[in-house]
Amino acid sequence: MEEAVYDVFARKRRSEPLRHIGYVDAIDDALARVYAWKTYDEENWFEMCVVRRSHIIPVNRIDGPYAARATGRLGRRPGAGR
Amino acid sequence: MSAGTFSPEVREALQRLILSLADTKRMLGIRYSDWLLGAPSIESGIATASMSQDEWGHARLLYAMLKDFGVDPVEIEHSRPPGAYCSAACLDEPFADWAAVVAGIVVVDGTLSLALEGFASGAYDAARRRIPKMLAEEAFHRDFGHAWIRRISAGTDEGRERLAAAVEPMLADAITCLLPDDEEAGLLAGAGLTAPARAARTRLARRLAEPLSGLGTAPATDPPLPADWISSRRRPAGEPAGDAVERARGDRNRALFVE
């Protein structure tokens, strides 16, 4: 079973937009939820969401970390930091 | 209701219940902490570290309830010898491998949460106020454990065998220590402080049936009291390993205490 990259989005208040705060590697959605909540627990988040990076559809670039669908690459770039 | 409204017998049983739950939380935190750096991935190690801290926070809240009984929680947390601990016996020694950690999360933490649910629904005000937040945090422990048990169950024969070998004794011990079906448990249930042991055990069996199904085992949820059962400690004879209790008490940092 291969792990996938999940991007983590969160906001501290209802009035704020969700913003990208980082990512986790996980084997499925259930573990991605737990890993995100436990890894990025430095704030009292109003809302947190995770999305599998390969489900993000790039619009104007095919060379970034979110271009997995367009390029067929999955996961994060080799050597990419957290 | 506050502690002072109960009869002396019920108060004594209630105090022992709180100590058993608090000590089990504290030792579970120690056992999770043994695996902060040995987990299969960075993310699972971070989650384990966070769960370890959750357990210690919950333990501290439970120890604080003992003030209602005229007991100094600081003394209880920092001065007792291992033989006075009331934690579940399956936490006396470290988890042998990651399969045992997963078994501990699903079985011991899961049984502990079910016991706390019954306590939070009972007549003791402090439990009704303080435990719901613990249970909200425990939802992530449950999700973590269940995801990992699915992962191992869908993996190799060896993984399933190791998990099953860890689950079986842990389950019997967790049920015996955390949902005991003895005279004192009957006293607490009769006073409206906890759920009756039989009902709680049935609920646990239903709750664990799905996560344990991949191991091909159904939980035997009616273990008899062991011959060496010690009512005053709500556990069989034995004690947590000395090094774990030294860490729990903070022996090496005693000179630095600021409380």
mmCIF file of C-alpha atoms in Angstrom:
data_model
loop_
_atom_site.group_PDB
_atom_site.id
_atom_site.type_symbol
_atom_site.label_atom_id
_atom_site.label_comp_id
_atom_site.label_asym_id
_atom_site.label_seq_id
_atom_site.Cartn_x
_atom_site.Cartn_y
_atom_site.Cartn_z
ATOM 1 C CA MET A 1 0.000 0.000 0.000
ATOM 2 C CA GLU A 2 1.464 3.300 -1.100
ATOM 3 C CA GLU A 3 1.101 6.543 0.795
ATOM 4 C CA ALA A 4 -0.308 9.617 -0.910
ATOM 5 C CA VAL A 5 0.261 13.283 -0.230
ATOM 6 C CA TYR A 6 -2.639 15.193 1.324
ATOM 7 C CA ASP A 7 -2.617 18.980 1.484
ATOM 8 C CA VAL A 8 -3.934 20.543 4.675
ATOM 9 C CA PHE A 9 -6.101 23.660 4.761
ATOM 10 C CA ALA A 10 -7.338 25.408 7.883
ATOM 11 C CA ARG A 11 -8.792 28.608 9.299
ATOM 12 C CA LYS A 12 -8.883 29.965 12.831
ATOM 13 C CA ARG A 13 -12.154 31.884 12.533
ATOM 14 C CA ARG A 14 -15.332 31.469 10.564
ATOM 15 C CA SER A 15 -14.756 34.856 8.942
ATOM 16 C CA GLU A 16 -11.349 33.836 7.529
ATOM 17 C CA PRO A 17 -10.751 31.957 4.297
ATOM 18 C CA LEU A 18 -9.196 28.511 4.434
ATOM 19 C CA ARG A 19 -5.474 28.709 3.825
ATOM 20 C CA HIS A 20 -2.888 26.120 2.954
ATOM 21 C CA ILE A 21 -0.878 25.268 6.078
ATOM 22 C CA GLY A 22 1.099 22.181 5.013
ATOM 23 C CA TYR A 23 0.791 18.568 4.019
ATOM 24 C CA VAL A 24 0.965 15.009 5.362
ATOM 25 C CA ASP A 25 1.676 11.626 3.833
ATOM 26 C CA ALA A 26 -0.991 9.020 4.534
ATOM 27 C CA ILE A 27 -2.229 5.736 3.197
ATOM 28 C CA ASP A 28 -5.894 6.694 3.205
ATOM 29 C CA ASP A 29 -8.309 9.520 3.952
ATOM 30 C CA ALA A 30 -8.971 8.371 7.535
ATOM 31 C CA LEU A 31 -5.310 8.498 8.520
ATOM 32 C CA ALA A 32 -4.819 11.764 6.622
ATOM 33 C CA ARG A 33 -7.492 13.409 8.821
ATOM 34 C CA VAL A 34 -5.813 12.234 12.016
ATOM 35 C CA TYR A 35 -2.291 13.068 10.885
ATOM 36 C CA ALA A 36 -3.311 16.567 9.808
ATOM 37 C CA TRP A 37 -5.133 17.286 13.076
ATOM 38 C CA LYS A 38 -2.311 15.955 15.218
ATOM 39 C CA THR A 39 0.550 17.433 13.166
ATOM 40 C CA TYR A 40 -0.831 20.962 12.847
ATOM 41 C CA ASP A 41 -2.341 21.272 16.315
ATOM 42 C CA GLU A 42 -0.458 24.432 17.254
ATOM 43 C CA GLU A 43 -3.628 26.508 16.792
ATOM 44 C CA ASN A 44 -7.187 26.181 18.014
ATOM 45 C CA TRP A 45 -8.557 25.697 14.497
ATOM 46 C CA PHE A 46 -12.159 26.540 13.694
ATOM 47 C CA GLU A 47 -11.986 24.312 10.608
ATOM 48 C CA MET A 48 -9.453 22.006 9.008
ATOM 49 C CA CYS A 49 -9.729 20.057 5.758
ATOM 50 C CA VAL A 50 -7.430 17.722 3.844
ATOM 51 C CA VAL A 51 -7.448 17.025 0.133
ATOM 52 C CA ARG A 52 -5.524 14.370 -1.697
ATOM 53 C CA ARG A 53 -2.995 16.257 -3.795
ATOM 54 C CA SER A 54 -3.667 14.095 -6.846
ATOM 55 C CA HIS A 55 -7.280 15.321 -6.775
ATOM 56 C CA ILE A 56 -6.243 18.925 -7.283
ATOM 57 C CA ILE A 57 -6.712 19.998 -10.898
ATOM 58 C CA PRO A 58 -4.056 22.458 -12.041
ATOM 59 C CA VAL A 59 -5.322 25.377 -14.070
ATOM 60 C CA ASN A 60 -2.410 27.293 -15.479
ATOM 61 C CA ARG A 61 0.759 25.338 -14.693
ATOM 62 C CA ILE A 62 1.807 21.735 -15.217
ATOM 63 C CA ASP A 63 5.214 21.922 -13.544
ATOM 64 C CA GLY A 64 4.248 22.456 -9.906
ATOM 65 C CA PRO A 65 3.583 20.028 -7.034
ATOM 66 C CA TYR A 66 -0.162 20.123 -7.740
ATOM 67 C CA ALA A 67 0.183 19.001 -11.339
ATOM 68 C CA ALA A 68 0.012 15.259 -10.680
ATOM 69 C CA ARG A 69 -3.097 14.788 -12.830
ATOM 70 C CA ALA A 70 -1.714 16.708 -15.709
ATOM 71 C CA THR A 71 1.667 15.033 -15.668
ATOM 72 C CA GLY A 72 0.811 11.607 -14.285
ATOM 73 C CA ARG A 73 3.192 12.151 -11.370
ATOM 74 C CA LEU A 74 1.915 11.270 -7.926
ATOM 75 C CA GLY A 75 3.196 12.289 -4.536
ATOM 76 C CA ARG A 76 5.562 15.085 -3.691
ATOM 77 C CA ARG A 77 8.627 16.199 -5.534
ATOM 78 C CA PRO A 78 11.805 14.364 -4.525
ATOM 79 C CA GLY A 79 13.610 16.325 -1.863
ATOM 80 C CA ALA A 80 10.726 18.701 -1.252
ATOM 81 C CA GLY A 81 10.645 20.004 2.309
ATOM 82 C CA ARG A 82 7.659 20.042 4.614
ATOM 83 C CA MET B 1 -24.221 15.597 42.561
ATOM 84 C CA SER B 2 -20.985 16.279 44.423
ATOM 85 C CA ALA B 3 -18.868 13.641 46.162
ATOM 86 C CA GLY B 4 -20.144 14.700 49.595
ATOM 87 C CA THR B 5 -23.701 13.636 48.798
ATOM 88 C CA PHE B 6 -22.855 9.946 48.437
ATOM 89 C CA SER B 7 -22.653 7.345 51.222
ATOM 90 C CA PRO B 8 -19.161 6.537 52.592
ATOM 91 C CA GLU B 9 -19.148 3.169 50.750
ATOM 92 C CA VAL B 10 -20.059 4.780 47.433
ATOM 93 C CA ARG B 11 -17.569 7.605 47.962
ATOM 94 C CA GLU B 12 -14.795 5.097 48.538
ATOM 95 C CA ALA B 13 -15.745 3.123 45.415
ATOM 96 C CA LEU B 14 -15.977 6.349 43.386
ATOM 97 C CA GLN B 15 -12.535 7.427 44.520
ATOM 98 C CA ARG B 16 -11.101 4.074 43.453
ATOM 99 C CA LEU B 17 -12.828 4.336 40.073
ATOM 100 C CA ILE B 18 -11.313 7.774 39.451
ATOM 101 C CA LEU B 19 -7.851 6.584 40.471
ATOM 102 C CA SER B 20 -8.115 3.533 38.200
ATOM 103 C CA LEU B 21 -9.127 5.675 35.210
ATOM 104 C CA ALA B 22 -6.444 8.308 35.927
ATOM 105 C CA ASP B 23 -3.644 5.782 36.463
ATOM 106 C CA THR B 24 -4.579 3.908 33.296
ATOM 107 C CA LYS B 25 -4.541 7.172 31.334
ATOM 108 C CA ARG B 26 -1.142 8.033 32.772
ATOM 109 C CA MET B 27 0.402 4.647 31.992
ATOM 110 C CA LEU B 28 -1.172 4.596 28.534
ATOM 111 C CA GLY B 29 0.510 7.944 27.888
ATOM 112 C CA ILE B 30 3.834 6.436 28.964
ATOM 113 C CA ARG B 31 3.328 3.434 26.671
ATOM 114 C CA TYR B 32 2.470 5.668 23.709
ATOM 115 C CA SER B 33 5.532 7.774 24.467
ATOM 116 C CA ASP B 34 7.735 4.676 24.218
ATOM 117 C CA TRP B 35 6.927 4.715 20.477
ATOM 118 C CA LEU B 36 7.367 8.371 19.564
ATOM 119 C CA LEU B 37 10.441 7.556 17.510
ATOM 120 C CA GLY B 38 9.739 3.961 16.527
ATOM 121 C CA ALA B 39 6.486 4.473 14.648
ATOM 122 C CA PRO B 40 6.273 3.402 10.980
ATOM 123 C CA SER B 41 6.184 6.986 9.646
ATOM 124 C CA ILE B 42 6.884 10.524 10.822
ATOM 125 C CA GLU B 43 3.163 11.297 10.758
ATOM 126 C CA SER B 44 2.206 8.296 12.872
ATOM 127 C CA GLY B 45 4.981 9.175 15.345
ATOM 128 C CA ILE B 46 3.674 12.737 15.634
ATOM 129 C CA ALA B 47 0.136 11.434 16.159
ATOM 130 C CA THR B 48 1.418 9.047 18.832
ATOM 131 C CA ALA B 49 3.249 11.908 20.581
ATOM 132 C CA SER B 50 0.085 13.986 20.551
ATOM 133 C CA MET B 51 -2.007 11.094 21.910
ATOM 134 C CA SER B 52 0.560 10.595 24.661
ATOM 135 C CA GLN B 53 0.141 14.227 25.705
ATOM 136 C CA ASP B 54 -3.648 13.914 25.488
ATOM 137 C CA GLU B 55 -3.557 10.968 27.900
ATOM 138 C CA TRP B 56 -1.439 12.866 30.387
ATOM 139 C CA GLY B 57 -3.737 15.865 30.204
ATOM 140 C CA HIS B 58 -6.753 13.650 30.780
ATOM 141 C CA ALA B 59 -4.999 11.924 33.682
ATOM 142 C CA ARG B 60 -4.296 15.259 35.318
ATOM 143 C CA LEU B 61 -7.959 16.299 35.053
ATOM 144 C CA LEU B 62 -9.020 12.999 36.597
ATOM 145 C CA TYR B 63 -6.470 13.213 39.431
ATOM 146 C CA ALA B 64 -7.754 16.726 40.158
ATOM 147 C CA MET B 65 -11.208 15.240 40.885
ATOM 148 C CA LEU B 66 -9.685 13.557 43.935
ATOM 149 C CA LYS B 67 -9.652 16.946 45.680
ATOM 150 C CA ASP B 68 -13.394 16.391 46.191
ATOM 151 C CA PHE B 69 -12.443 13.476 48.431
ATOM 152 C CA GLY B 70 -9.904 15.385 50.517
ATOM 153 C CA VAL B 71 -6.992 13.812 48.637
ATOM 154 C CA ASP B 72 -4.012 15.880 47.459
ATOM 155 C CA PRO B 73 -3.588 15.133 43.729
ATOM 156 C CA VAL B 74 0.054 16.259 43.771
ATOM 157 C CA GLU B 75 0.878 13.595 46.345
ATOM 158 C CA ILE B 76 -1.005 11.007 44.300
ATOM 159 C CA GLU B 77 0.769 11.955 41.078
ATOM 160 C CA HIS B 78 4.294 12.238 42.421
ATOM 161 C CA SER B 79 4.738 10.114 45.520
ATOM 162 C CA ARG B 80 3.171 6.667 45.182
ATOM 163 C CA PRO B 81 5.241 3.496 44.796
ATOM 164 C CA PRO B 82 4.508 1.239 41.774
ATOM 165 C CA GLY B 83 2.588 -1.175 43.999
ATOM 166 C CA ALA B 84 -0.012 1.508 44.715
ATOM 167 C CA TYR B 85 -0.867 2.100 41.038
ATOM 168 C CA CYS B 86 -4.313 1.054 39.832
ATOM 169 C CA SER B 87 -3.613 1.043 36.083
ATOM 170 C CA ALA B 88 -4.676 -1.800 33.790
ATOM 171 C CA ALA B 89 -2.148 -4.628 34.011
ATOM 172 C CA CYS B 90 -1.604 -4.819 30.242
ATOM 173 C CA LEU B 91 0.239 -1.476 30.489
ATOM 174 C CA ASP B 92 2.755 -2.671 33.080
ATOM 175 C CA GLU B 93 5.356 -3.308 30.374
ATOM 176 C CA PRO B 94 6.066 -1.491 27.063
ATOM 177 C CA PHE B 95 4.182 -2.472 23.907
ATOM 178 C CA ALA B 96 6.348 -5.072 22.175
ATOM 179 C CA ASP B 97 5.867 -3.812 18.598
ATOM 180 C CA TRP B 98 3.747 -1.459 16.492
ATOM 181 C CA ALA B 99 0.996 -4.090 16.236
ATOM 182 C CA ALA B 100 0.759 -3.986 20.024
ATOM 183 C CA VAL B 101 0.595 -0.169 19.941
ATOM 184 C CA VAL B 102 -2.346 -0.404 17.536
ATOM 185 C CA ALA B 103 -3.983 -3.028 19.749
ATOM 186 C CA GLY B 104 -3.476 -0.705 22.720
ATOM 187 C CA ILE B 105 -5.129 2.210 20.925
ATOM 188 C CA VAL B 106 -8.123 0.194 19.770
ATOM 189 C CA VAL B 107 -8.605 -2.073 22.770
ATOM 190 C CA VAL B 108 -7.257 -0.288 25.869
ATOM 191 C CA ASP B 109 -7.924 3.307 24.830
ATOM 192 C CA GLY B 110 -11.270 2.215 23.359
ATOM 193 C CA THR B 111 -12.358 0.430 26.530
ATOM 194 C CA LEU B 112 -11.168 3.351 28.642
ATOM 195 C CA SER B 113 -13.239 5.758 26.550
ATOM 196 C CA LEU B 114 -16.298 3.582 26.919
ATOM 197 C CA ALA B 115 -15.814 3.498 30.689
ATOM 198 C CA LEU B 116 -15.477 7.297 30.669
ATOM 199 C CA GLU B 117 -18.640 7.669 28.600
ATOM 200 C CA GLY B 118 -20.555 5.747 31.254
ATOM 201 C CA PHE B 119 -18.989 7.863 33.998
ATOM 202 C CA ALA B 120 -19.764 11.133 32.162
ATOM 203 C CA SER B 121 -23.410 10.096 31.810
ATOM 204 C CA GLY B 122 -23.727 9.361 35.517
ATOM 205 C CA ALA B 123 -24.642 11.427 38.538
ATOM 206 C CA TYR B 124 -21.228 12.826 39.507
ATOM 207 C CA ASP B 125 -21.110 16.489 38.468
ATOM 208 C CA ALA B 126 -17.338 16.761 38.026
ATOM 209 C CA ALA B 127 -17.355 13.847 35.573
ATOM 210 C CA ARG B 128 -20.267 15.305 33.635
ATOM 211 C CA ARG B 129 -18.398 18.612 33.287
ATOM 212 C CA ARG B 130 -14.859 17.464 32.559
ATOM 213 C CA ILE B 131 -15.059 14.228 30.603
ATOM 214 C CA PRO B 132 -16.898 15.300 27.411
ATOM 215 C CA LYS B 133 -13.865 17.313 26.200
ATOM 216 C CA MET B 134 -11.645 14.279 26.772
ATOM 217 C CA LEU B 135 -13.998 12.148 24.723
ATOM 218 C CA ALA B 136 -13.944 14.681 21.864
ATOM 219 C CA GLU B 137 -10.144 14.357 21.748
ATOM 220 C CA GLU B 138 -10.423 10.592 22.002
ATOM 221 C CA ALA B 139 -12.403 10.500 18.737
ATOM 222 C CA PHE B 140 -9.112 11.081 16.901
ATOM 223 C CA HIS B 141 -7.430 8.268 18.843
ATOM 224 C CA ARG B 142 -10.242 5.934 17.772
ATOM 225 C CA ASP B 143 -9.980 7.000 14.115
ATOM 226 C CA PHE B 144 -6.221 6.533 14.209
ATOM 227 C CA GLY B 145 -6.447 3.080 15.773
ATOM 228 C CA HIS B 146 -9.210 1.884 13.488
ATOM 229 C CA ALA B 147 -7.405 3.095 10.366
ATOM 230 C CA TRP B 148 -4.255 1.291 11.437
ATOM 231 C CA ILE B 149 -6.078 -1.907 12.346
ATOM 232 C CA ARG B 150 -7.701 -1.905 8.877
ATOM 233 C CA ARG B 151 -4.294 -1.382 7.323
ATOM 234 C CA ILE B 152 -2.678 -4.262 9.226
ATOM 235 C CA SER B 153 -5.693 -6.529 8.725
ATOM 236 C CA ALA B 154 -5.456 -5.984 4.961
ATOM 237 C CA GLY B 155 -1.710 -6.696 4.971
ATOM 238 C CA THR B 156 0.414 -9.772 5.578
ATOM 239 C CA ASP B 157 -0.400 -12.922 7.528
ATOM 240 C CA GLU B 158 2.420 -12.086 9.925
ATOM 241 C CA GLY B 159 0.986 -8.651 10.637
ATOM 242 C CA ARG B 160 -2.459 -10.093 11.343
ATOM 243 C CA GLU B 161 -0.973 -12.782 13.587
ATOM 244 C CA ARG B 162 1.017 -10.252 15.602
ATOM 245 C CA LEU B 163 -1.994 -8.013 15.957
ATOM 246 C CA ALA B 164 -4.254 -10.877 17.035
ATOM 247 C CA ALA B 165 -1.624 -12.053 19.525
ATOM 248 C CA ALA B 166 -1.545 -8.573 21.071
ATOM 249 C CA VAL B 167 -5.309 -8.014 21.061
ATOM 250 C CA GLU B 168 -6.415 -11.165 22.868
ATOM 251 C CA PRO B 169 -4.704 -10.732 26.267
ATOM 252 C CA MET B 170 -5.089 -6.958 26.157
ATOM 253 C CA LEU B 171 -8.824 -7.202 25.610
ATOM 254 C CA ALA B 172 -9.368 -9.553 28.535
ATOM 255 C CA ASP B 173 -7.288 -7.363 30.841
ATOM 256 C CA ALA B 174 -8.786 -4.047 29.702
ATOM 257 C CA ILE B 175 -12.330 -5.308 30.208
ATOM 258 C CA THR B 176 -11.528 -6.836 33.587
ATOM 259 C CA CYS B 177 -9.787 -3.708 34.889
ATOM 260 C CA LEU B 178 -11.836 -0.950 33.248
ATOM 261 C CA LEU B 179 -15.288 -2.540 33.155
ATOM 262 C CA PRO B 180 -15.085 -4.875 36.167
ATOM 263 C CA ASP B 181 -18.142 -6.886 37.010
ATOM 264 C CA ASP B 182 -17.692 -7.122 40.768
ATOM 265 C CA GLU B 183 -19.546 -6.020 43.888
ATOM 266 C CA GLU B 184 -18.073 -2.526 43.858
ATOM 267 C CA ALA B 185 -19.048 -1.984 40.219
ATOM 268 C CA GLY B 186 -22.582 -2.943 41.195
ATOM 269 C CA LEU B 187 -22.489 -0.376 43.992
ATOM 270 C CA LEU B 188 -21.413 2.396 41.594
ATOM 271 C CA ALA B 189 -23.994 1.458 38.972
ATOM 272 C CA GLY B 190 -26.678 1.250 41.649
ATOM 273 C CA ALA B 191 -25.827 4.801 42.754
ATOM 274 C CA GLY B 192 -26.245 6.007 39.163
ATOM 275 C CA LEU B 193 -22.548 6.835 38.792
ATOM 276 C CA THR B 194 -21.633 4.409 35.988
ATOM 277 C CA ALA B 195 -23.324 2.153 33.475
ATOM 278 C CA PRO B 196 -23.921 -1.439 34.666
ATOM 279 C CA ALA B 197 -20.908 -3.613 33.775
ATOM 280 C CA ARG B 198 -22.900 -6.068 31.660
ATOM 281 C CA ALA B 199 -24.437 -3.309 29.551
ATOM 282 C CA ALA B 200 -21.067 -1.611 29.095
ATOM 283 C CA ARG B 201 -19.419 -4.877 28.055
ATOM 284 C CA THR B 202 -22.150 -5.584 25.522
ATOM 285 C CA ARG B 203 -21.703 -2.103 24.099
ATOM 286 C CA LEU B 204 -17.952 -2.637 23.859
ATOM 287 C CA ALA B 205 -18.445 -5.924 22.002
ATOM 288 C CA ARG B 206 -20.634 -4.172 19.445
ATOM 289 C CA ARG B 207 -18.141 -1.339 19.086
ATOM 290 C CA LEU B 208 -15.110 -3.593 18.590
ATOM 291 C CA ALA B 209 -16.767 -6.167 16.330
ATOM 292 C CA GLU B 210 -16.061 -4.251 13.111
ATOM 293 C CA PRO B 211 -12.439 -3.204 13.750
ATOM 294 C CA LEU B 212 -11.527 -6.699 14.979
ATOM 295 C CA SER B 213 -13.382 -8.523 12.208
ATOM 296 C CA GLY B 214 -10.354 -8.476 9.911
ATOM 297 C CA LEU B 215 -8.455 -10.606 12.425
ATOM 298 C CA GLY B 216 -11.046 -13.347 12.283
ATOM 299 C CA THR B 217 -11.681 -13.051 15.994
ATOM 300 C CA ALA B 218 -14.753 -11.901 17.844
ATOM 301 C CA PRO B 219 -14.024 -10.206 21.151
ATOM 302 C CA ALA B 220 -14.702 -12.394 24.167
ATOM 303 C CA THR B 221 -16.113 -9.687 26.379
ATOM 304 C CA ASP B 222 -17.021 -11.554 29.512
ATOM 305 C CA PRO B 223 -13.727 -12.513 31.152
ATOM 306 C CA PRO B 224 -14.037 -13.755 34.748
ATOM 307 C CA LEU B 225 -12.282 -11.930 37.583
ATOM 308 C CA PRO B 226 -8.775 -13.364 37.908
ATOM 309 C CA ALA B 227 -7.892 -15.302 41.065
ATOM 310 C CA ASP B 228 -5.377 -12.617 42.089
ATOM 311 C CA TRP B 229 -7.869 -9.722 41.699
ATOM 312 C CA ILE B 230 -7.270 -6.884 44.178
ATOM 313 C CA SER B 231 -10.511 -4.948 44.670
ATOM 314 C CA SER B 232 -8.816 -1.972 46.287
ATOM 315 C CA ARG B 233 -6.688 -1.458 43.150
ATOM 316 C CA ARG B 234 -9.258 -2.620 40.580
ATOM 317 C CA ARG B 235 -6.645 -4.836 38.924
ATOM 318 C CA PRO B 236 -4.866 -8.183 39.347
ATOM 319 C CA ALA B 237 -1.665 -8.476 41.389
ATOM 320 C CA GLY B 238 1.435 -6.863 39.907
ATOM 321 C CA GLU B 239 2.553 -3.330 39.206
ATOM 322 C CA PRO B 240 3.844 -1.112 36.398
ATOM 323 C CA ALA B 241 7.552 -1.364 35.617
ATOM 324 C CA GLY B 242 9.675 0.807 37.912
ATOM 325 C CA ASP B 243 11.158 2.975 35.159
ATOM 326 C CA ALA B 244 7.672 3.849 33.872
ATOM 327 C CA VAL B 245 6.543 4.920 37.335
ATOM 328 C CA GLU B 246 9.719 6.992 37.784
ATOM 329 C CA ARG B 247 8.837 8.823 34.572
ATOM 330 C CA ALA B 248 5.182 9.160 35.583
ATOM 331 C CA ARG B 249 6.160 10.650 38.952
ATOM 332 C CA GLY B 250 8.861 12.854 37.451
ATOM 333 C CA ASP B 251 11.459 11.570 39.909
ATOM 334 C CA ARG B 252 14.438 12.978 38.050
ATOM 335 C CA ASN B 253 12.872 16.414 37.837
ATOM 336 C CA ARG B 254 11.704 16.559 41.423
ATOM 337 C CA ALA B 255 14.131 19.345 42.347
ATOM 338 C CA LEU B 256 12.693 21.444 39.522
ATOM 339 C CA PHE B 257 9.010 21.234 40.513
ATOM 340 C CA VAL B 258 7.394 24.614 40.680
ATOM 341 C CA GLU B 259 3.902 23.535 41.741
#
